[in-house]
Amino acid sequence: MRPIDHLCGVIFACFICTVVLIKVGVASEDRIVSPKKTRVWGPGLKSDFFVPVRYFYIHAVDESGEKFIESVGEKAFSVSTYSSDGSRVRIWTQVLDRHDGSYIVRFRPYETTTSLIIDVLYGGKHVAKSPYTLKGPVYHEKCSCPQPDIGQFYKQLDCPKSYQQIKQDLGIFKKIDMKKVAKEAVKRFNNAGAHSICHYKVINNKIYRKTYGQHVGFKMFVDNILVSIVKKVKLPNVEFIVNLGDWPLEKKKLSENPLPILSWCGSEDTRDIVMPTYDITEATLEMMGRVSLDMFSVQANTGPPWSEKSDVAFWRGRDSRQERLDLVVMSRNHPETIDAALTNMFFFKKEPEKYGELVKHISFFDFFKYKYQINVDGTVAAYRLPYLFGGNSLVLKQDSHYYEHFYHHLKPYEHYIPFRHNLSDLMEKVQWARDHDKEAQEIAKAAQMWVRQNLNPADIFCYHVKLFHEYSKLLKNKVEVDKSFEEVEIAKDSESQCDCKPYKKVKGHDEL
């Protein structure tokens, strides 16, 4: 059986330039942590790993070489950073205790340093090969220092060579004539009134766009990821159209020559090209910033251990689909099995006698007080799913024709328990989980491990860049500047030095 991590804990945050007070934890049977044998690894220990928030991992190991499988103390490890000349650096760090003996260390630079040194300590002693020296500039997010070789960018982020979903989505197109595509897309979707689209062009790493439709505010999410990408890598010239709405647009039955429309959600009934949702993308860009829920924070806030969780299936949300209302009714009839309630009602008539009164929002992290999480579609796929998988609860997922960019890698009964779209077998599936507690926990752990390996910040950048790169190869015509397009501003940092250094190859990959 493959090793599976068990995640839970509480976020511990500090400015990385300040050494954290140490609280040495001792695990069961009085085992002693070995600073020398403890493992420290991860991409954040390389200077050329350029993402908004950098990260690496610690796993506590005892004197006999055995890994701990439970927390050795929330504040067991301390981390501090400074430049090679000993001066402080404006960097914010968090050490996240996952309560399985492992920790995430993540840090967000607010200024560039030419040579960063990281101390990792346990009980006042250096851990593993600490101190770690990141040779070459460590840029902060506002710096625009793109890697000129996209292949080397892939190596720096350790991107997969390909993505099956991208191959599938782009495989139906031989060549893309954007002049025809743009004309047809504007005619079809702009006139519909209910849709909004945005035509993007990236030329010499400058971003241009033109919007169509009444509600185009969601262009900010595409702007943000594109701006972040072009600061890190030189994209090929490319142009594409993004659907700014929830529903995928290009229906299979309507056209033998589909339009290449990029969307955040796909479906079995459409041919849209799927990219990571705006939710997980924005959580990646704004990690340790204005968002509190991301793929790392959820790993440190998964509630009590499995044995202490409630065995009631849990759900909260708004009334964006009939099945959600049906779920609430089911919960009211079987409160000992399902705890489901509405937090808002926008789409259906309020009927308190049938659906109960609206309840207050609770922290997403409090979801994980329950063993079982029910995932029901919203207007499209429920974008909370990756975060549910990141916890240590079992996900029961509604059968659906909607999907996000990673869904097709997940397998029923290996990563989640499926139930019918109309909920007719949901009670049966919850009871199965209750009767097969060990198997249910193993499925939860398998999903948890999968998202830890495939939905990290680097993975979100890799997918976007690979999608734009492969898409650009299909364009029939040269991408040209159009005066009717607006250039997207790329803000420059005026406070911190962003003196870009030339890239050079070192030991088979690029270093700065």
C-alpha positions as a printed Julia matrix, in Angstrom:
512×3 Matrix{Float64}:
   0.0    0.0     0.0
   1.46   3.37   -0.96
   2.27   5.81    1.89
  -0.43   8.36    2.54
  -0.01  11.53    4.55
  -2.52  12.39    7.27
  -3.07  16.13    7.53
  -4.33  18.3    10.35
  -3.13  21.23   12.42
  -3.18  24.94   13.01
  -1.42  27.65   11.03
   1.61  29.15   12.75
   2.7   32.44   11.22
   5.54  34.9    11.75
   7.73  37.26    9.82
  10.55  35.13    8.55
  13.15  37.69    9.54
  12.21  37.05   13.2
  13.35  33.77   14.73
  10.38  31.79   16.03
  10.34  30.77   19.7
  10.85  27.04   19.94
   8.45  24.68   21.58
   9.99  21.23   21.42
   7.4   18.5    21.01
   7.87  14.88   21.95
   5.82  12.28   20.13
   4.4    9.04   21.48
   6.58   6.62   23.43
   9.03   9.43   24.25
  10.75   9.22   20.89
  13.34  11.9    20.32
  13.54  14.01   17.17
  16.92  13.85   15.47
  17.73  17.26   13.92
  20.4   15.62   11.8
  18.19  12.84   10.43
  15.04  14.96   10.0
  14.23  15.52    6.33
  14.07  18.95    4.69
  13.28  19.18    0.97
  11.25  21.02   -1.62
  11.37  23.52   -4.49
  11.48  26.61   -2.27
  15.1   25.8    -1.51
  16.04  26.78   -5.08
  16.45  30.44   -6.03
  15.06  29.88   -9.53
  11.75  28.51   -8.22
   9.87  31.74   -8.93
   6.26  31.64   -7.74
   4.42  34.21   -5.55
   4.8   32.08   -2.42
   7.73  29.69   -2.21
   7.6   26.55   -0.11
   9.45  23.52    1.17
   8.77  20.69    3.61
  10.06  19.25    6.87
   9.41  15.73    8.15
  10.52  14.87   11.68
  12.65  11.72   12.01
  13.78  10.05   15.24
  17.25   8.82   16.22
  16.57   5.38   14.74
  15.68   6.87   11.34
  11.92   6.37   11.63
   9.58   9.13   10.49
   7.06  10.51   12.96
   3.42  10.06   11.97
   2.03  12.59   14.4
   2.88  16.16   15.36
   6.07  16.79   17.31
   4.77  20.21   18.38
   3.03  23.04   16.63
   6.06  25.29   17.12
   8.7   22.57   17.13
  10.63  24.0    14.18
  11.83  27.57   13.81
  12.8   29.24   10.56
  14.67  32.48    9.97
  16.16  34.14    6.91
  18.77  36.75    6.18
  20.92  37.82    3.28
  24.5   36.65    2.84
  25.78  39.89    4.39
  23.73  39.2     7.52
  21.09  41.88    6.93
  17.4   41.25    7.38
  15.11  40.64    4.44
  11.42  41.59    4.24
   9.89  38.15    3.92
   6.83  36.67    5.61
   6.87  33.01    6.54
   4.46  30.46    7.93
   5.26  27.04    9.35
   2.2   24.84    8.93
   1.88  21.78   11.15
   0.11  18.98    9.29
  -0.01  16.77   12.4
   1.45  13.75   10.62
   5.04  14.52   11.57
   5.46  16.81    8.55
   5.36  20.58    8.12
   5.02  23.04    5.25
   7.28  26.08    5.36
   6.07  28.77    3.0
   7.39  32.26    2.54
   6.5   35.3     0.48
   9.32  37.76   -0.31
   8.49  41.47   -0.31
  11.88  42.47   -1.62
  14.57  40.88   -3.74
  17.72  39.51   -2.18
  20.81  38.46   -4.12
  21.65  35.56   -1.83
  19.18  34.25    0.73
  20.15  32.07    3.69
  17.49  29.99    5.47
  18.0   28.56    8.95
  15.82  25.62    9.97
  16.18  24.81   13.66
  14.84  22.29   16.15
  15.69  22.8    19.8
  18.23  25.4    18.81
  20.07  22.97   16.51
  20.25  23.13   12.72
  18.04  20.58   10.96
  19.28  18.35    8.13
  21.6   20.46    5.93
  20.59  23.81    7.41
  21.55  26.57    6.84
  20.39  26.55    3.22
  21.82  29.11    0.81
  19.78  30.14   -2.22
  22.46  31.38   -4.6
  21.32  33.97   -7.09
  18.53  36.53   -6.77
  15.33  35.54   -5.02
  12.77  37.79   -6.7
   9.55  38.99   -5.14
   6.24  38.88   -6.99
   6.34  42.44   -8.32
   9.61  41.81  -10.16
   9.38  41.24  -13.89
  12.35  39.02  -14.71
  11.02  36.4   -17.14
  12.97  33.25  -17.98
  13.6   33.55  -21.75
  13.57  29.79  -22.34
  10.17  28.23  -21.68
  11.73  24.76  -21.55
  13.99  25.84  -18.71
  10.98  27.36  -16.94
   9.34  23.94  -17.03
  12.47  22.42  -15.49
  12.65  25.06  -12.77
   9.09  24.3   -11.69
   9.43  20.57  -12.4
   6.38  20.68  -14.68
   5.0   17.46  -16.2
   5.88  16.9   -19.84
   2.21  16.92  -20.79
  -1.33  17.02  -19.42
  -3.93  14.56  -20.64
  -6.73  17.12  -20.3
  -4.85  19.64  -22.47
  -4.17  16.96  -25.08
  -7.85  16.02  -25.1
  -9.1   19.6   -25.27
  -6.73  20.74  -28.01
  -6.72  17.46  -29.91
  -9.89  18.31  -31.84
  -8.24  21.35  -33.45
  -5.82  21.03  -36.36
  -5.31  24.74  -36.99
  -6.94  27.76  -35.4
  -7.78  30.79  -37.51
  -8.34  33.43  -34.85
  -9.76  35.97  -37.29
 -12.63  33.61  -38.06
 -12.89  32.41  -34.48
 -13.13  35.92  -33.05
 -15.75  37.0   -35.57
 -17.91  33.94  -34.95
 -17.52  34.06  -31.16
 -18.56  37.71  -30.96
 -21.52  37.07  -33.25
 -22.7   34.05  -31.34
 -22.02  34.89  -27.71
 -22.05  38.68  -27.54
 -25.48  38.82  -29.15
 -26.83  36.29  -26.7
 -26.78  38.89  -23.95
 -26.26  36.39  -21.16
 -22.63  35.69  -22.03
 -19.43  37.68  -21.63
 -16.13  36.86  -23.31
 -12.68  38.4   -23.5
 -10.28  38.25  -26.43
  -6.65  38.19  -25.27
  -3.4   38.67  -27.14
   0.06  38.21  -25.69
   2.67  39.8   -27.94
   6.32  40.08  -26.88
   5.16  39.32  -23.34
   2.79  42.29  -23.32
  -0.87  41.57  -22.67
  -3.76  43.06  -24.64
  -7.47  42.4   -24.32
 -10.9   43.33  -25.65
 -14.09  42.44  -23.81
 -17.59  41.71  -25.08
 -20.77  41.51  -23.01
 -22.33  43.28  -20.05
 -20.66  41.49  -17.15
 -16.93  41.38  -17.79
 -15.6   41.92  -14.27
 -14.17  38.41  -14.11
 -11.53  39.45  -16.62
  -9.52  40.48  -13.55
  -8.82  36.82  -12.79
  -7.38  36.18  -16.26
  -5.46  39.46  -16.11
  -3.92  38.48  -12.79
  -2.6   35.08  -13.81
  -1.32  36.36  -17.15
   0.5   39.27  -15.49
   2.09  36.91  -12.98
   3.14  34.48  -15.71
   4.79  37.03  -18.02
   6.89  38.25  -15.09
   8.31  34.74  -14.78
   8.61  33.35  -18.3
   8.65  34.56  -21.91
   5.42  33.26  -23.42
   5.16  32.63  -27.15
   2.93  35.11  -28.96
  -0.58  33.8   -28.55
  -4.21  34.92  -28.73
  -7.3   33.23  -27.37
 -10.85  33.88  -26.18
 -11.87  33.31  -22.57
 -15.41  32.68  -21.39
 -15.95  34.93  -18.36
 -19.06  33.1   -17.2
 -19.63  29.92  -15.24
 -21.21  27.7   -17.87
 -19.09  26.2   -20.66
 -20.26  27.59  -24.0
 -19.31  25.47  -26.99
 -21.99  22.77  -27.15
 -21.02  19.59  -28.98
 -24.37  19.15  -30.74
 -24.41  22.62  -32.28
 -21.22  22.61  -34.3
 -19.02  20.2   -36.22
 -16.35  22.9   -36.26
 -16.15  23.98  -32.62
 -14.76  27.29  -31.49
 -11.69  27.09  -29.22
 -13.12  28.81  -26.14
 -11.22  28.7   -22.85
 -13.37  28.17  -19.77
 -12.9   27.5   -16.08
 -15.3   24.58  -16.19
 -15.88  21.86  -18.76
 -18.7   19.42  -19.32
 -19.38  16.23  -21.19
 -21.83  18.18  -23.38
 -19.38  20.88  -24.47
 -15.97  21.26  -26.09
 -14.57  24.17  -24.12
 -10.84  24.15  -23.37
 -10.55  23.89  -19.6
  -8.09  25.85  -17.49
  -7.72  25.91  -13.68
 -10.66  27.7   -12.05
 -10.4   31.34  -11.09
 -10.85  30.24   -7.47
  -7.81  27.97   -7.16
  -5.79  30.3    -9.38
  -6.52  33.37   -7.29
  -5.84  31.38   -4.11
  -2.42  30.57   -5.58
  -1.63  34.17   -6.5
  -2.94  35.66   -3.24
  -1.67  32.99   -0.88
  -0.5   34.61    2.38
  -2.29  37.71    1.16
  -5.97  38.56    0.9
  -7.23  34.96    0.82
  -7.41  32.62    3.79
  -8.36  29.4     2.01
  -5.75  27.83   -0.24
  -4.24  24.4    -0.88
  -1.71  24.82    1.93
  -3.84  26.45    4.62
  -6.41  23.67    4.33
  -3.69  21.09    5.0
  -3.01  22.68    8.38
  -6.67  23.06    9.4
  -8.31  19.68    8.97
  -9.95  19.43   12.35
  -9.68  16.59   14.86
  -8.17  13.18   14.11
 -10.35  10.78   12.13
 -11.47   8.84   15.2
 -12.73  12.02   16.85
 -14.72  13.37   13.91
 -18.51  13.2    13.75
 -19.78  10.39   11.52
 -22.48  12.67   10.08
 -22.2   13.72    6.43
 -21.86  17.5     6.14
 -22.77  20.22    3.61
 -23.28  23.98    3.57
 -23.94  26.28    0.62
 -26.39  28.35   -1.39
 -29.4   27.25   -3.44
 -27.74  27.21   -6.85
 -29.18  23.82   -7.86
 -32.33  21.8    -7.16
 -30.32  18.88   -5.81
 -28.99  21.15   -3.07
 -32.54  21.82   -1.94
 -33.28  18.1    -2.1
 -30.22  17.48    0.05
 -31.48  19.89    2.7
 -34.86  18.16    2.75
 -33.09  14.8     3.11
 -31.09  16.22    6.0
 -34.22  17.45    7.77
 -35.69  13.95    7.44
 -32.48  12.21    8.54
 -30.56  14.6    10.82
 -28.72  11.71   12.44
 -27.07  10.93    9.09
 -26.78  14.23    7.19
 -26.21  17.79    8.37
 -27.02  19.99    5.35
 -28.31  23.56    5.43
 -28.57  26.61    3.2
 -26.55  29.75    3.91
 -28.11  31.88    1.15
 -31.03  31.73   -1.25
 -30.85  33.57   -4.56
 -32.42  31.27   -7.13
 -35.4   29.57   -5.51
 -38.34  30.74   -3.42
 -37.69  30.79    0.31
 -39.79  28.14    2.06
 -38.59  27.91    5.69
 -41.18  25.28    6.53
 -39.66  23.01    3.85
 -35.99  23.95    3.77
 -35.53  25.44    7.22
 -34.18  28.84    8.11
 -30.93  30.04    6.58
 -27.91  29.34    8.78
 -24.82  31.44    9.35
 -21.64  30.81    7.41
 -19.0   28.85    9.26
 -15.28  28.59    8.61
 -14.45  26.14    5.85
 -11.96  24.57    8.22
 -14.83  23.65   10.55
 -16.19  21.38    7.82
 -13.51  18.9     8.82
 -15.08  18.24   12.18
 -17.08  15.72   10.13
 -15.84  12.49    8.56
 -17.92  12.83    5.4
 -18.15  15.79    3.04
 -20.96  15.93    0.49
 -20.03  17.61   -2.81
 -23.0   18.71   -4.93
 -22.77  20.81   -8.09
 -23.53  24.51   -7.88
 -24.28  26.42  -11.06
 -21.54  24.23  -12.54
 -18.91  22.11  -10.8
 -18.5   23.04   -7.14
 -15.11  24.75   -7.01
 -14.64  23.76   -3.37
 -13.76  20.19   -4.33
  -9.92  20.52   -4.32
 -10.06  21.98   -0.83
 -12.34  19.2     0.38
  -9.83  16.68   -0.94
  -7.04  18.56    0.84
  -8.62  17.84    4.21
  -8.78  14.48    5.95
 -12.47  13.75    5.41
 -14.05  11.39    2.92
 -15.66  13.13   -0.05
 -18.96  11.84   -1.39
 -19.25  13.33   -4.88
 -22.39  13.73   -6.95
 -22.26  12.18  -10.42
 -21.97  15.12  -12.79
 -21.19  15.99  -16.37
 -19.27  19.1   -15.19
 -15.57  18.92  -14.43
 -12.52  21.0   -13.54
  -9.12  20.62  -15.18
  -8.02  17.79  -12.85
 -11.2   15.71  -12.42
 -10.38  13.06  -14.99
  -7.36  11.96  -12.95
  -9.58  11.04  -10.01
 -11.12   7.6    -9.66
 -14.34   6.64   -7.85
 -13.83   4.46   -4.79
 -10.11   5.3    -4.88
 -10.31   9.06   -4.26
 -14.0    9.58   -3.48
 -17.36   7.82   -3.14
 -19.76   8.61   -6.0
 -23.51   8.95   -5.62
 -26.24   9.38   -8.21
 -27.05  12.79   -9.58
 -30.57  12.68   -8.11
 -29.19  11.71   -4.66
 -31.25   8.52   -4.64
 -28.42   6.39   -3.25
 -26.73   9.0    -1.04
 -28.07   7.59    2.23
 -26.86   4.17    1.18
 -23.37   5.49    0.41
 -23.09   7.29    3.76
 -24.08   4.08    5.51
 -21.45   2.17    3.51
 -18.81   4.6     4.74
 -19.97   4.16    8.31
 -19.85   0.37    7.98
 -16.4    0.44    6.32
 -14.56   2.95    8.45
 -11.05   1.77    7.6
 -11.71   1.76    3.84
 -13.35   5.19    4.06
 -10.31   6.63    5.82
  -7.96   5.12    3.23
  -9.96   6.7     0.39
  -9.82  10.06    2.15
  -6.05   9.73    2.55
  -5.57   8.76   -1.11
  -7.39  11.9    -2.25
  -5.4   13.97    0.21
  -2.13  12.63   -1.16
  -3.22  13.21   -4.76
  -3.95  16.92   -4.3
  -0.72  17.37   -2.35
   1.17  16.04   -5.34
  -0.83  17.68   -8.12
  -2.49  20.94   -7.0
   0.38  22.9    -5.47
   1.13  26.49   -6.61
   3.72  25.27   -9.12
   1.13  22.94  -10.67
  -1.28  25.81  -11.29
   1.43  27.81  -13.06
   2.64  24.77  -15.01
  -0.85  24.02  -16.32
  -1.54  27.58  -17.47
   1.82  27.99  -19.2
   1.62  24.59  -20.88
  -1.92  25.35  -22.09
  -0.95  28.71  -23.62
   2.23  27.22  -25.09
   0.49  24.28  -26.76
  -2.41  26.47  -27.91
   0.03  28.89  -29.6
   1.32  26.05  -31.8
  -2.14  25.72  -33.38
  -2.5   29.33  -34.51
  -2.71  29.7   -38.25
  -1.82  33.39  -38.45
   0.71  35.71  -36.84
  -0.53  37.41  -33.68
  -0.69  41.13  -34.38
  -1.33  44.23  -32.3
  -4.82  45.68  -32.71
  -5.41  49.3   -31.72
  -8.92  48.47  -30.54
  -7.42  46.29  -27.79
  -6.5   47.67  -24.38
  -3.07  46.9   -22.94
  -3.14  45.32  -19.49
  -0.96  47.3   -17.15
   1.88  45.46  -15.46
   2.69  47.43  -12.33
   6.36  48.03  -11.63
   7.82  47.96   -8.15
   9.38  51.21   -7.06
  10.45  50.25   -3.53
  12.54  47.11   -3.94
  15.35  46.33   -6.31
  14.38  44.13   -9.24
  17.64  44.16  -11.14
  17.14  41.17  -13.43
  20.21  39.01  -13.85
  20.96  36.99  -16.99
  20.09  33.33  -16.87
  22.79  30.74  -17.25
  22.76  26.97  -17.25
  24.2   25.27  -14.19
  24.38  21.49  -13.74
  21.74  20.71  -16.33
  19.17  23.35  -15.42
  18.91  27.07  -15.26
  20.12  29.08  -12.31
  20.09  32.83  -11.95
